[in-house]
Every structure is written in C-alpha cells, then in structure tokens.
Amino acid sequence: MTLYKKLTHPKFLDPLHASRQYVPRDIVDKAMTKDNIEAQLGKKGRTCMKFRSSPAEKIVTRNAKNLLAVLVFCKKAGDVEDLLEHGFTDEDLPLISTKDDLPLPSTKDSFKSTDEASETMEHDFELRSAGDPKKKWRPPEEWDEQDVDCFLQMQWMFLAPVFDVSGTHRQILRDCPLPFSDFTEIMSHNTVVVYKAKVNSSHQQGFEKEAPNLHIALKEFKISKEFKKEQDNMEKIRGLQRYKHITQSLATFEQGDPKRYYIILPFAEGGDLTDFWRTKDIKSRTPALTLWSLKQMLGLADALQGLHKHIDIGANCRHGDLKPGNILHFITDGQPEGILKISDFGISRIHINETFQREGKPTTTRATTPSYEAPEASPILNLKQERSRRYDLWSMGCIYLEFVIWLVEDWEAVQSFTKARESDGNREMLFYQIDGTTAKVHQQVLDKMSCLRKHPQCSPGTALGELLDMIERSLLVVDVECRVDSTYLYNRLTKVVRQAEALPRYLVGEGQSMG
C-alpha cells in the first residue's frame, strides 16, 4: 500500500464543516515510518539522489511528517528536503502565499501579455510561515499555480488541533478541521447550541480523567459576551479540581467567520438528575441505593462548599441556578450508579467584595429557574437586599426533598408533588408562597414532609428522617439569616453518611427489611 493510501484510509470528516476532511495524528504517525518514507522517496532515482543523508531521519527528527504528507498528496514528495534546508517544519504550517500580500496590479501591468502575466504570477511570490513571516520558501520552477493551490488546500487536512486541559483558550484558524465524530445536536436555545460528540483520541491530551470514553459535550455560543461570562466562571472553577462533584470544562476555543465560541465539557451519559429519577425508577429501593444517594447529596454539598468558599481569596461565588437539570449524572467504572456533579455555570455569580457588584449595589437579578429559587428572589416581595450564598442552600433543600420523595416513593410521586404546588395557583411551582407582603414555606411542601415522616424509612432516628429535619429546619428557611451555610450542611451530612455506613439499620428504620 502506498503512503498516500495509508494516509487516506479511512477518511475523517469535520462534522461541523462537512466539506473539510482531516487526517488524525495517529494515522500520520503510523504511516510515517522510516521504511515507508524511504520507500516513497526512493521511487524515483532523481528524488533519491537529492538526499545526502537518510531522508527518513531528517523528516522524523526535524518534525516534518505533516510537511511530507502534504507533499505526498500533491505528488511533490521529493521537494521535502528543500523545505527542510530552508528551516521549515510542521510548526510553520499553514504556509501562506505571499501573492496574497502583493498590491493589486498597476495599469501598466494590465497591458502585459497573457504569458507575461502568467509568468509573473507564478514566480513573483513565495510561501511563508504562518508563525514567522520572515521565513519564506520559493517553490521550484516546475511548480505551477495548480501545484501551489494543491499545497495550500491540502495542508489543512493535517492541521486539526490537539486540545489539552491546560486552560489556554485557542483561536483556531477558520479553515482548520475539527477532530470530532459521532456528532449529534442535543440542545438548541436562542444563541447557544449543545452537541454530543467524540474527540479523536490522538487530538486530545488529558481528557481521559473527566471523559474516559472521550465523549464530550460541545457548547457553541454565537455571542462572545455570553461565552466570556461562562468561560470566566469555568476558569475560576478550575481551581476546584479536588471537588469531584463539580463538572470541569476540558477546553475552550473560537473559530469561524462570523466567530463562534466553544466550551468542551465531559458528556454525562446518564443525563441529569431528573433523567436519573425517571430512568432508574424501576430499581429496588435497597439500603445500598439509599446510601449511594446520601453520599451523592454529601458530594453535592461539598461541591457547593467549594464554590462558596474556596475559589480564591476575595472571591465570593454562588451558583444561582441549582436544579435537577443542572446536576449531571456521569457513568463511571468505579461506582455502579455513577456520580452526580453540579454543572452549568453560565449564570453563576462570582463577586469580589462579598455579594455586591461594582457599584456597591446588591445583587437582585432573578436568575434561578423559578421552581427552585429562594424567596428573596421574588419580584412580588421586591426585597432590596443582597443575594447571598445561602440562596443556593434553599435550592439544594428543594432538590434534596425531591430526592427523598423519589427514594421513599417513586418518580410519579415527584411529579405529583410538582403538580400539587401548581394547582394552588402557583404557576411557577415554587417551594414557597406569598402571604400578603411576606413569604412562607408552601403548604404543600409542609404537608409532603409530614407525610414522608410517617414512612418507616423517614422515622426519627433514621438517615432520611434526619435529612428531612435538615431540609425543614436548616435549608427551606425563609429568613436568610437563619438558613445554614454550605459548611454546616456538609458537616451535618458527613455525620449522617458515616453513621449510615456503620449502622445499616439506620438506612431503613426499625422493622424494615434490609433486602
């Protein structure tokens, strides 16, 4: 098989730009062996005579595999040494024609004969390095315009980027193909589109930790301001690597004309928490499932603690939109049920100087999905007070309560609980209601917690019973000052989980089966 065939089988298409093909790095590396290179360059005696030392060694040691590959596609492989002697390597790609830098022809030039104009066009320009404009190469005399065009077009097939987790934002040239496959649009909303994709294994470094199967979520932004806001938040969150229950971004880049902006994230194969409740509803509510659920709630509390207190000195972060849809379910080899992680930091509020914005005004923007927002966000109350980090604790209390309902009853019960809050004229299905000029916990919420306490699994002295106490007395508390912070929640849940691990009966209640 010729080197050309080795480089073109199989073909890979950029799914975002169907007209662009790319050759993955691993295929180039596999094809560009010493034997294959020498076989290619030794086919013509003239080509072989040009080399005074091993061409294969030059190409490999001088990092010129892609240069040779482009020349192979253009049937000009023998000219690779001339490029090497001019100091060119793969780092100089893409090469740019200096003809594009020339001024428009003068009136005098327009009277030249066709042959003269063609000769000028072919020989009065060079190819220059994209990275070093001073580095130039004049193609051999036998190269015609078609050969140059072939090189300029084919080089892009070998320039698909390699993404890493360094946090460096990439500005990718417009004609570069993107190394993705298995591409599917999974969400589109206004100016943001989210795709599921798989990144080519040889075009990533470090993705395996967060995305073992290299499946990613590619979030595309049309508006730079929206992208920049989420990018800045994700960059701050990169400092929370030790918190396993926070979704970390993998990379960011921009490309195109008009510009599109992208964040690469691990793809959650299990969907979000709502998907988990719905799809896992047939599972038996065993002590093991209850313990796993409690550990996940503890992990989420730990993640919240990281967001609130450990981003950096002087910064104050709250998520601002905690809900089941923003808690993702990742399938992992180490845990049968996987792991839950907080995600979507597009509207997270990261402030300097406590919870105030630049002008010193309190944060009053209504951002949370209405069902899970805290009472202090109500436009009816019009409370002119700062939005503190304890705002997130109310939202977490709502999520925990629904989790308990699912564990003790089922998914249908969670849905019925939502509809019950709506039937009282509460179209937004809030966990609180307005009485005149004050807020109070919604009566349906109080009734549901009372009902749950009658279940043996939620009786006093059980793990879920203590969790319900925390939800009612510490989280779903209208008075912000009396609502606990994330550290308190984490410490309380830590004690519950430790006791559940030590005393299995603590998970089911007296008289209940351990099966």
Short mmCIF file of C-alpha atoms in Angstrom, two decimals:
data_model
loop_
_atom_site.label_atom_id
_atom_site.label_comp_id
_atom_site.label_asym_id
_atom_site.label_seq_id
_atom_site.Cartn_x
_atom_site.Cartn_y
_atom_site.Cartn_z
CA MET A 1 0.00 0.00 0.00
CA THR A 2 1.37 3.40 -0.98
CA LEU A 3 2.00 6.14 1.56
CA TYR A 4 -0.85 8.11 0.01
CA LYS A 5 -3.28 5.25 0.59
CA LYS A 6 -2.04 4.78 4.14
CA LEU A 7 -2.83 8.45 4.82
CA THR A 8 -6.29 8.41 3.26
CA HIS A 9 -7.77 5.24 4.72
CA PRO A 10 -10.11 5.75 6.45
CA LYS A 11 -11.26 9.31 5.72
CA PHE A 12 -12.41 11.57 8.55
CA LEU A 13 -14.88 14.44 8.15
CA ASP A 14 -15.25 17.51 10.34
CA PRO A 15 -18.93 17.19 11.38
CA LEU A 16 -19.34 20.94 11.90
CA HIS A 17 -17.95 21.66 8.45
CA ALA A 18 -18.87 18.75 6.19
CA SER A 19 -16.62 19.95 3.35
CA ARG A 20 -13.48 19.56 5.48
CA GLN A 21 -11.56 16.33 5.85
CA TYR A 22 -8.72 15.64 8.25
CA VAL A 23 -6.09 13.01 8.78
CA PRO A 24 -5.68 12.19 12.50
CA ARG A 25 -2.24 12.45 14.06
CA ASP A 26 -2.11 8.77 14.94
CA ILE A 27 -2.64 7.80 11.29
CA VAL A 28 0.15 10.18 10.22
CA ASP A 29 2.47 8.75 12.89
CA LYS A 30 1.62 5.18 11.90
CA ALA A 31 2.16 5.86 8.20
CA MET A 32 5.34 7.93 8.55
CA THR A 33 7.73 5.16 9.48
CA LYS A 34 11.32 5.16 8.29
CA ASP A 35 10.64 2.30 5.87
CA ASN A 36 7.52 3.93 4.42
CA ILE A 37 9.25 7.28 3.96
CA GLU A 38 12.25 5.75 2.25
CA ALA A 39 10.00 3.66 0.02
CA GLN A 40 8.13 6.79 -1.02
CA LEU A 41 11.19 8.91 -1.68
CA GLY A 42 13.11 6.08 -3.34
CA LYS A 43 10.61 5.50 -6.12
CA LYS A 44 12.35 7.95 -8.43
CA GLY A 45 16.09 7.94 -8.86
CA ARG A 46 16.19 11.73 -9.13
CA THR A 47 14.41 12.11 -5.84
CA CYS A 48 16.69 9.65 -4.11
CA MET A 49 19.85 11.38 -5.41
CA LYS A 50 18.88 14.67 -3.77
CA PHE A 51 19.47 13.25 -0.28
CA ARG A 52 22.94 13.10 1.14
CA SER A 53 21.69 11.51 4.40
CA SER A 54 18.70 9.46 5.43
CA PRO A 55 15.57 11.40 4.41
CA ALA A 56 13.52 9.49 6.93
CA GLU A 57 15.74 10.60 9.80
CA LYS A 58 15.55 14.22 8.68
CA ILE A 59 11.78 14.16 8.44
CA VAL A 60 11.25 12.48 11.80
CA THR A 61 13.91 14.34 13.79
CA ARG A 62 13.02 17.72 12.32
CA ASN A 63 9.30 17.26 12.91
CA ALA A 64 8.29 17.39 9.25
CA LYS A 65 5.84 14.49 8.94
CA ASN A 66 2.93 16.74 8.06
CA LEU A 67 5.02 18.66 5.52
CA LEU A 68 5.87 15.43 3.75
CA ALA A 69 2.26 14.24 3.95
CA VAL A 70 1.03 17.39 2.19
CA LEU A 71 3.69 16.98 -0.50
CA VAL A 72 2.66 13.34 -0.96
CA PHE A 73 -0.90 14.46 -1.62
CA CYS A 74 0.41 16.95 -4.21
CA LYS A 75 2.80 14.40 -5.79
CA LYS A 76 5.76 16.56 -4.80
CA ALA A 77 7.28 14.41 -2.03
CA GLY A 78 10.80 14.87 -3.36
CA ASP A 79 10.77 18.58 -2.52
CA VAL A 80 10.60 17.95 1.22
CA GLU A 81 14.39 18.29 1.63
CA ASP A 82 14.36 21.74 0.06
CA LEU A 83 11.79 22.83 2.64
CA LEU A 84 13.90 21.32 5.42
CA GLU A 85 17.02 23.13 4.19
CA HIS A 86 15.09 26.39 4.43
CA GLY A 87 14.31 25.62 8.06
CA PHE A 88 10.66 24.65 7.65
CA THR A 89 8.96 22.18 9.98
CA ASP A 90 5.39 21.25 10.84
CA GLU A 91 5.37 24.19 13.25
CA ASP A 92 5.35 26.57 10.27
CA LEU A 93 2.08 25.24 8.87
CA PRO A 94 -0.11 26.57 7.45
CA LEU A 95 2.08 28.12 4.76
CA ILE A 96 0.70 31.31 3.25
CA SER A 97 1.23 32.55 -0.29
CA THR A 98 2.98 35.92 -0.39
CA LYS A 99 0.93 36.55 -3.54
CA ASP A 100 -1.87 37.40 -1.10
CA ASP A 101 0.40 40.12 0.31
CA LEU A 102 1.08 41.73 -3.09
CA PRO A 103 -0.64 45.00 -4.08
CA LEU A 104 -3.21 44.98 -6.86
CA PRO A 105 -1.74 45.10 -10.42
CA SER A 106 -0.99 48.57 -11.79
CA THR A 107 -2.45 49.90 -15.05
CA LYS A 108 0.89 49.19 -16.69
CA ASP A 109 0.70 45.52 -15.63
CA SER A 110 -2.71 45.18 -17.20
CA PHE A 111 -1.14 45.64 -20.67
CA LYS A 112 1.21 42.68 -20.26
CA SER A 113 0.66 39.66 -22.47
CA THR A 114 -1.12 36.64 -21.03
CA ASP A 115 2.14 34.68 -20.96
CA GLU A 116 3.99 37.51 -19.20
CA ALA A 117 1.23 37.91 -16.63
CA SER A 118 1.18 34.17 -16.01
CA GLU A 119 4.95 34.07 -15.55
CA THR A 120 4.82 36.96 -13.10
CA MET A 121 2.01 35.31 -11.19
CA GLU A 122 3.90 32.04 -10.93
CA HIS A 123 7.34 33.31 -9.96
CA ASP A 124 6.92 36.61 -8.10
CA PHE A 125 5.68 35.09 -4.87
CA GLU A 126 6.80 32.66 -2.22
CA LEU A 127 5.24 30.58 0.52
CA ARG A 128 5.85 31.90 4.01
CA SER A 129 5.48 30.51 7.51
CA ALA A 130 2.29 31.44 9.36
CA GLY A 131 4.23 31.74 12.61
CA ASP A 132 7.31 33.52 11.23
CA PRO A 133 6.51 35.79 8.25
CA LYS A 134 10.24 36.27 7.59
CA LYS A 135 10.69 32.57 6.88
CA LYS A 136 9.96 32.09 3.17
CA TRP A 137 10.31 29.36 0.56
CA ARG A 138 10.20 29.73 -3.20
CA PRO A 139 8.71 26.61 -4.83
CA PRO A 140 10.84 25.01 -7.59
CA GLU A 141 10.46 26.31 -11.14
CA GLU A 142 8.50 23.23 -12.18
CA TRP A 143 5.72 24.06 -9.72
CA ASP A 144 2.80 25.71 -11.49
CA GLU A 145 -0.15 27.55 -9.97
CA GLN A 146 -2.12 24.32 -9.64
CA ASP A 147 0.68 22.74 -7.58
CA VAL A 148 0.76 25.73 -5.24
CA ASP A 149 -3.02 25.69 -4.85
CA CYS A 150 -2.87 21.96 -4.13
CA PHE A 151 -0.38 22.54 -1.31
CA LEU A 152 -2.33 25.46 0.16
CA GLN A 153 -5.56 23.45 0.20
CA MET A 154 -4.26 20.03 1.21
CA GLN A 155 -2.22 21.29 4.17
CA TRP A 156 -5.42 21.90 6.17
CA MET A 157 -6.11 18.15 6.27
CA PHE A 158 -3.15 17.79 8.61
CA LEU A 159 -3.88 20.78 10.87
CA ALA A 160 -6.75 19.59 13.03
CA PRO A 161 -5.95 20.94 16.51
CA VAL A 162 -4.87 18.93 19.53
CA PHE A 163 -6.85 20.00 22.60
CA ASP A 164 -5.48 19.82 26.13
CA VAL A 165 -6.62 20.67 29.65
CA SER A 166 -4.10 23.45 30.27
CA GLY A 167 -6.86 26.07 30.31
CA THR A 168 -5.36 28.00 27.39
CA HIS A 169 -8.04 29.43 25.12
CA ARG A 170 -7.41 28.54 21.49
CA GLN A 171 -8.06 30.75 18.47
CA ILE A 172 -8.35 28.21 15.69
CA LEU A 173 -7.90 29.32 12.09
CA ARG A 174 -11.05 29.36 10.01
CA ASP A 175 -10.04 26.54 7.63
CA CYS A 176 -8.81 24.11 10.31
CA PRO A 177 -10.97 20.98 10.52
CA LEU A 178 -12.18 19.95 13.96
CA PRO A 179 -11.29 16.41 15.16
CA PHE A 180 -14.75 15.27 16.24
CA SER A 181 -17.03 12.38 15.28
CA ASP A 182 -20.34 10.79 16.37
CA PHE A 183 -21.82 14.28 16.24
CA THR A 184 -25.40 14.94 17.41
CA GLU A 185 -27.22 18.14 18.36
CA ILE A 186 -28.82 17.61 21.76
CA MET A 187 -29.99 21.10 22.70
CA SER A 188 -30.60 24.42 21.00
CA HIS A 189 -31.70 27.56 22.81
CA ASN A 190 -31.55 31.10 21.43
CA THR A 191 -27.85 31.78 20.92
CA VAL A 192 -26.46 28.53 22.37
CA VAL A 193 -26.31 25.06 20.81
CA VAL A 194 -25.02 21.94 22.57
CA TYR A 195 -23.71 18.92 20.66
CA LYS A 196 -22.70 15.47 21.77
CA ALA A 197 -19.50 14.34 20.07
CA LYS A 198 -16.43 12.19 20.42
CA VAL A 199 -12.98 13.72 20.19
CA ASN A 200 -10.36 11.78 18.24
CA SER A 201 -8.04 10.09 20.73
CA SER A 202 -4.87 11.46 19.11
CA HIS A 203 -6.21 15.01 19.20
CA GLN A 204 -6.55 15.36 22.96
CA GLN A 205 -4.27 15.34 25.96
CA GLY A 206 -5.64 14.78 29.44
CA PHE A 207 -9.33 14.36 28.60
CA GLU A 208 -9.49 10.78 29.87
CA LYS A 209 -9.67 11.80 33.52
CA GLU A 210 -13.00 13.60 33.14
CA ALA A 211 -14.19 11.84 29.96
CA PRO A 212 -12.80 8.28 29.95
CA ASN A 213 -14.55 7.31 26.70
CA LEU A 214 -13.73 10.71 25.13
CA HIS A 215 -17.41 11.55 24.69
CA ILE A 216 -17.82 15.28 25.08
CA ALA A 217 -20.47 17.98 25.17
CA LEU A 218 -19.55 20.80 22.79
CA LYS A 219 -21.27 24.03 23.78
CA GLU A 220 -21.41 26.60 20.98
CA PHE A 221 -22.04 30.30 21.62
CA LYS A 222 -22.96 32.84 18.96
CA ILE A 223 -22.46 35.84 21.24
CA SER A 224 -19.00 36.49 22.66
CA LYS A 225 -20.31 38.20 25.81
CA GLU A 226 -22.30 35.10 26.82
CA PHE A 227 -19.32 32.87 26.13
CA LYS A 228 -16.91 35.10 28.01
CA LYS A 229 -19.13 35.10 31.07
CA GLU A 230 -19.27 31.32 31.27
CA GLN A 231 -15.61 30.96 30.32
CA ASP A 232 -14.58 33.27 33.15
CA ASN A 233 -16.67 31.29 35.63
CA MET A 234 -15.27 27.96 34.42
CA GLU A 235 -11.74 29.35 34.65
CA LYS A 236 -12.25 30.24 38.32
CA ILE A 237 -13.75 26.81 38.95
CA ARG A 238 -10.60 25.17 37.55
CA GLY A 239 -9.13 25.91 40.96
CA LEU A 240 -11.53 23.39 42.50
CA GLN A 241 -10.04 20.27 40.94
CA ARG A 242 -10.24 18.30 44.17
CA TYR A 243 -14.02 18.62 44.30
CA LYS A 244 -15.18 15.54 42.41
CA HIS A 245 -18.81 16.65 42.26
CA ILE A 246 -18.15 19.76 40.14
CA THR A 247 -18.16 19.48 36.34
CA GLN A 248 -14.90 20.86 34.98
CA SER A 249 -14.51 22.22 31.46
CA LEU A 250 -11.90 20.49 29.31
CA ALA A 251 -11.00 23.23 26.81
CA THR A 252 -12.26 26.36 25.07
CA PHE A 253 -11.73 27.71 21.57
CA GLU A 254 -13.12 30.04 18.96
CA GLN A 255 -13.31 29.70 15.19
CA GLY A 256 -15.13 30.89 12.11
CA ASP A 257 -16.40 33.92 10.29
CA PRO A 258 -18.67 35.00 11.85
CA LYS A 259 -16.95 33.89 15.05
CA ARG A 260 -18.36 31.02 17.09
CA TYR A 261 -17.15 30.30 20.62
CA TYR A 262 -16.93 26.84 22.17
CA ILE A 263 -16.57 25.16 25.55
CA ILE A 264 -15.67 21.46 25.61
CA LEU A 265 -17.15 19.59 28.59
CA PRO A 266 -17.36 15.93 29.59
CA PHE A 267 -20.57 14.36 28.32
CA ALA A 268 -22.89 12.98 31.01
CA GLU A 269 -24.02 9.62 29.65
CA GLY A 270 -26.66 9.34 32.36
CA GLY A 271 -28.26 12.71 31.59
CA ASP A 272 -29.24 14.90 34.53
CA LEU A 273 -30.75 14.14 37.94
CA THR A 274 -34.28 14.24 36.55
CA ASP A 275 -33.28 11.65 33.94
CA PHE A 276 -31.80 9.51 36.70
CA TRP A 277 -35.01 9.59 38.73
CA ARG A 278 -37.10 8.77 35.68
CA THR A 279 -34.95 6.01 34.15
CA LYS A 280 -33.93 4.36 37.44
CA ASP A 281 -37.45 4.33 38.86
CA ILE A 282 -37.73 0.55 38.45
CA LYS A 283 -34.75 -0.03 40.72
CA SER A 284 -35.49 -1.60 44.08
CA ARG A 285 -35.06 0.91 46.91
CA THR A 286 -32.35 -1.03 48.67
CA PRO A 287 -30.18 0.25 51.54
CA ALA A 288 -27.29 0.36 49.05
CA LEU A 289 -29.22 2.75 46.78
CA THR A 290 -30.17 4.91 49.75
CA LEU A 291 -26.55 5.05 50.92
CA TRP A 292 -25.35 5.93 47.42
CA SER A 293 -27.96 8.71 47.26
CA LEU A 294 -26.87 10.13 50.61
CA LYS A 295 -23.23 10.06 49.51
CA GLN A 296 -24.16 11.95 46.35
CA MET A 297 -26.01 14.56 48.38
CA LEU A 298 -22.93 14.87 50.58
CA GLY A 299 -20.76 15.26 47.48
CA LEU A 300 -23.02 17.98 46.14
CA ALA A 301 -22.83 19.78 49.49
CA ASP A 302 -19.04 19.50 49.34
CA ALA A 303 -19.06 20.94 45.81
CA LEU A 304 -21.24 23.81 46.99
CA GLN A 305 -18.84 24.43 49.85
CA GLY A 306 -16.00 24.62 47.33
CA LEU A 307 -17.90 27.09 45.16
CA HIS A 308 -18.82 29.27 48.10
CA LYS A 309 -15.54 29.38 49.97
CA HIS A 310 -12.55 28.04 48.08
CA ILE A 311 -12.36 29.60 44.64
CA ASP A 312 -9.75 32.23 45.53
CA ILE A 313 -9.01 34.91 48.07
CA GLY A 314 -11.56 37.70 47.97
CA ALA A 315 -13.95 35.99 45.56
CA ASN A 316 -17.46 35.08 46.52
CA CYS A 317 -19.25 32.60 44.30
CA ARG A 318 -22.71 31.18 44.27
CA HIS A 319 -24.19 29.00 41.58
CA GLY A 320 -27.51 30.82 41.30
CA ASP A 321 -29.39 28.18 39.29
CA LEU A 322 -29.28 24.90 41.19
CA LYS A 323 -31.92 22.46 39.95
CA PRO A 324 -32.05 18.75 38.97
CA GLY A 325 -31.43 19.74 35.34
CA ASN A 326 -28.08 21.28 36.32
CA ILE A 327 -26.92 18.23 38.25
CA LEU A 328 -25.44 15.77 35.77
CA HIS A 329 -25.20 12.01 36.10
CA PHE A 330 -21.88 10.54 34.93
CA ILE A 331 -21.47 6.81 34.46
CA THR A 332 -18.20 5.58 35.97
CA ASP A 333 -16.44 2.24 36.28
CA GLY A 334 -15.71 2.70 39.97
CA GLN A 335 -19.32 3.18 41.13
CA PRO A 336 -22.26 1.06 39.93
CA GLU A 337 -24.63 4.04 39.97
CA GLY A 338 -22.08 6.61 38.79
CA ILE A 339 -21.60 10.09 40.23
CA LEU A 340 -23.62 13.32 40.33
CA LYS A 341 -21.93 16.63 39.54
CA ILE A 342 -23.04 20.26 39.65
CA SER A 343 -22.88 21.84 36.20
CA ASP A 344 -23.91 24.88 34.14
CA PHE A 345 -22.04 27.87 35.48
CA GLY A 346 -23.34 30.22 32.81
CA ILE A 347 -25.22 32.40 35.29
CA SER A 348 -23.13 31.74 38.40
CA ARG A 349 -22.48 34.90 40.32
CA ILE A 350 -18.81 35.30 41.16
CA HIS A 351 -18.26 38.56 43.01
CA ILE A 352 -15.45 40.47 44.63
CA ASN A 353 -16.16 42.26 47.92
CA GLU A 354 -18.82 39.97 49.31
CA THR A 355 -22.07 39.87 47.36
CA PHE A 356 -22.02 43.33 45.83
CA GLN A 357 -21.49 44.36 42.24
CA ARG A 358 -19.05 47.04 41.13
CA GLU A 359 -21.29 49.98 42.01
CA GLY A 360 -21.83 48.60 45.50
CA LYS A 361 -25.46 47.74 44.74
CA PRO A 362 -26.90 44.47 45.97
CA THR A 363 -27.34 41.63 43.50
CA THR A 364 -31.02 41.44 42.69
CA THR A 365 -31.01 39.73 39.29
CA ARG A 366 -33.58 36.92 39.07
CA ALA A 367 -31.65 34.05 37.55
CA THR A 368 -32.72 30.76 39.13
CA THR A 369 -35.27 28.52 37.46
CA PRO A 370 -38.44 29.66 39.30
CA SER A 371 -39.35 26.32 40.93
CA TYR A 372 -36.10 26.20 42.88
CA GLU A 373 -35.48 29.88 43.55
CA ALA A 374 -35.30 31.18 47.10
CA PRO A 375 -37.99 33.55 48.48
CA GLU A 376 -35.64 36.53 48.48
CA ALA A 377 -35.74 36.43 44.66
CA SER A 378 -39.48 37.03 44.47
CA PRO A 379 -40.32 40.15 42.43
CA ILE A 380 -43.55 40.42 44.42
CA LEU A 381 -41.69 40.98 47.68
CA ASN A 382 -39.25 43.38 45.99
CA LEU A 383 -36.69 42.82 48.72
CA LYS A 384 -33.83 45.25 48.29
CA GLN A 385 -31.23 43.08 49.92
CA GLU A 386 -28.13 41.35 48.66
CA ARG A 387 -28.36 37.84 47.23
CA SER A 388 -26.06 35.82 49.46
CA ARG A 389 -24.52 32.41 49.01
CA ARG A 390 -27.28 30.98 51.22
CA TYR A 391 -29.57 31.47 48.24
CA ASP A 392 -28.11 28.19 46.90
CA LEU A 393 -28.95 26.41 50.15
CA TRP A 394 -32.68 26.92 49.60
CA SER A 395 -32.37 25.45 46.09
CA MET A 396 -30.42 22.49 47.47
CA GLY A 397 -33.15 21.92 50.04
CA CYS A 398 -35.72 21.70 47.23
CA ILE A 399 -33.57 19.17 45.36
CA TYR A 400 -32.92 17.07 48.46
CA LEU A 401 -36.63 16.95 49.27
CA GLU A 402 -37.46 15.67 45.78
CA PHE A 403 -34.64 13.12 46.14
CA VAL A 404 -36.20 11.84 49.37
CA ILE A 405 -39.64 11.64 47.72
CA TRP A 406 -38.15 9.56 44.91
CA LEU A 407 -36.31 7.25 47.34
CA VAL A 408 -39.30 6.65 49.61
CA GLU A 409 -41.99 6.67 46.91
CA ASP A 410 -41.26 6.97 43.17
CA TRP A 411 -40.91 9.26 40.16
CA GLU A 412 -44.66 9.63 39.81
CA ALA A 413 -44.79 10.96 43.36
CA VAL A 414 -42.17 13.60 42.49
CA GLN A 415 -44.29 14.70 39.54
CA SER A 416 -47.46 14.73 41.63
CA PHE A 417 -45.71 16.90 44.22
CA THR A 418 -44.87 19.40 41.47
CA LYS A 419 -48.45 19.47 40.19
CA ALA A 420 -49.81 19.90 43.72
CA ARG A 421 -47.83 23.13 44.12
CA GLU A 422 -49.06 24.33 40.75
CA SER A 423 -52.72 23.60 41.49
CA ASP A 424 -52.74 26.20 44.24
CA GLY A 425 -52.39 28.96 41.65
CA ASN A 426 -48.60 28.80 41.92
CA ARG A 427 -47.81 28.59 38.21
CA GLU A 428 -44.10 28.57 38.82
CA MET A 429 -44.42 25.62 41.23
CA LEU A 430 -42.36 27.36 43.89
CA PHE A 431 -41.49 25.81 47.23
CA TYR A 432 -42.74 28.97 48.98
CA GLN A 433 -45.87 31.09 48.75
CA ILE A 434 -46.57 34.76 49.29
CA ASP A 435 -48.95 35.80 52.05
CA GLY A 436 -49.53 39.50 51.69
CA THR A 437 -46.09 41.04 51.90
CA THR A 438 -44.27 38.08 53.42
CA ALA A 439 -43.12 34.68 52.19
CA LYS A 440 -43.60 31.34 53.87
CA VAL A 441 -42.82 27.73 53.04
CA HIS A 442 -45.50 26.39 50.70
CA GLN A 443 -48.20 24.44 52.49
CA GLN A 444 -47.86 21.56 50.01
CA VAL A 445 -44.18 21.32 50.97
CA LEU A 446 -45.01 21.15 54.67
CA ASP A 447 -47.75 18.58 54.02
CA LYS A 448 -45.42 16.42 51.96
CA MET A 449 -42.70 16.40 54.61
CA SER A 450 -45.31 15.48 57.23
CA CYS A 451 -46.49 12.63 55.02
CA LEU A 452 -42.95 11.36 54.46
CA ARG A 453 -42.27 11.23 58.20
CA LYS A 454 -44.98 8.58 58.52
CA HIS A 455 -42.91 6.23 56.39
CA PRO A 456 -40.66 3.91 58.47
CA GLN A 457 -37.64 4.86 56.34
CA CYS A 458 -38.09 8.51 57.41
CA SER A 459 -38.95 7.89 61.03
CA PRO A 460 -36.97 9.57 63.85
CA GLY A 461 -33.51 8.09 64.24
CA THR A 462 -33.12 7.17 60.57
CA ALA A 463 -30.83 8.71 57.96
CA LEU A 464 -33.68 10.05 55.85
CA GLY A 465 -35.51 11.23 58.95
CA GLU A 466 -32.51 13.34 59.93
CA LEU A 467 -32.20 14.55 56.36
CA LEU A 468 -35.82 15.71 56.44
CA ASP A 469 -35.07 17.57 59.67
CA MET A 470 -32.19 19.35 57.93
CA ILE A 471 -34.35 20.23 54.93
CA GLU A 472 -37.16 21.64 57.08
CA ARG A 473 -35.20 23.36 59.83
CA SER A 474 -31.98 24.38 58.09
CA LEU A 475 -32.50 24.68 54.33
CA LEU A 476 -36.10 25.58 53.48
CA VAL A 477 -35.99 28.53 55.83
CA VAL A 478 -37.42 31.81 54.58
CA ASP A 479 -35.28 34.02 56.81
CA VAL A 480 -31.89 34.10 55.07
CA GLU A 481 -30.05 34.80 58.31
CA CYS A 482 -31.48 31.64 59.86
CA ARG A 483 -30.68 29.46 56.83
CA VAL A 484 -27.48 27.45 57.25
CA ASP A 485 -24.39 27.81 55.09
CA SER A 486 -22.77 25.12 52.93
CA THR A 487 -20.16 24.18 55.53
CA TYR A 488 -22.82 23.46 58.13
CA LEU A 489 -24.73 21.34 55.61
CA TYR A 490 -21.61 19.42 54.63
CA ASN A 491 -20.67 18.69 58.26
CA ARG A 492 -24.19 17.52 59.16
CA LEU A 493 -24.43 15.26 56.12
CA THR A 494 -20.97 13.84 56.82
CA LYS A 495 -22.20 12.61 60.20
CA VAL A 496 -25.32 11.08 58.64
CA VAL A 497 -23.33 9.22 55.97
CA ARG A 498 -20.76 7.93 58.48
CA GLN A 499 -23.49 6.60 60.73
CA ALA A 500 -25.26 5.01 57.75
CA GLU A 501 -22.05 3.23 56.78
CA ALA A 502 -21.53 1.98 60.33
CA LEU A 503 -25.16 1.05 61.10
CA PRO A 504 -27.05 -0.30 58.07
CA ARG A 505 -30.31 -0.36 60.09
CA TYR A 506 -30.05 3.44 60.20
CA LEU A 507 -30.92 3.43 56.47
CA VAL A 508 -34.21 1.52 56.65
CA GLY A 509 -35.78 2.07 60.04
CA GLU A 510 -36.95 -0.37 62.65
CA GLY A 511 -38.88 -3.40 61.47
CA GLN A 512 -37.95 -2.93 57.81
CA SER A 513 -36.26 -5.50 55.62
CA MET A 514 -32.60 -4.98 54.83
CA GLY A 515 -33.02 -6.63 51.42
#
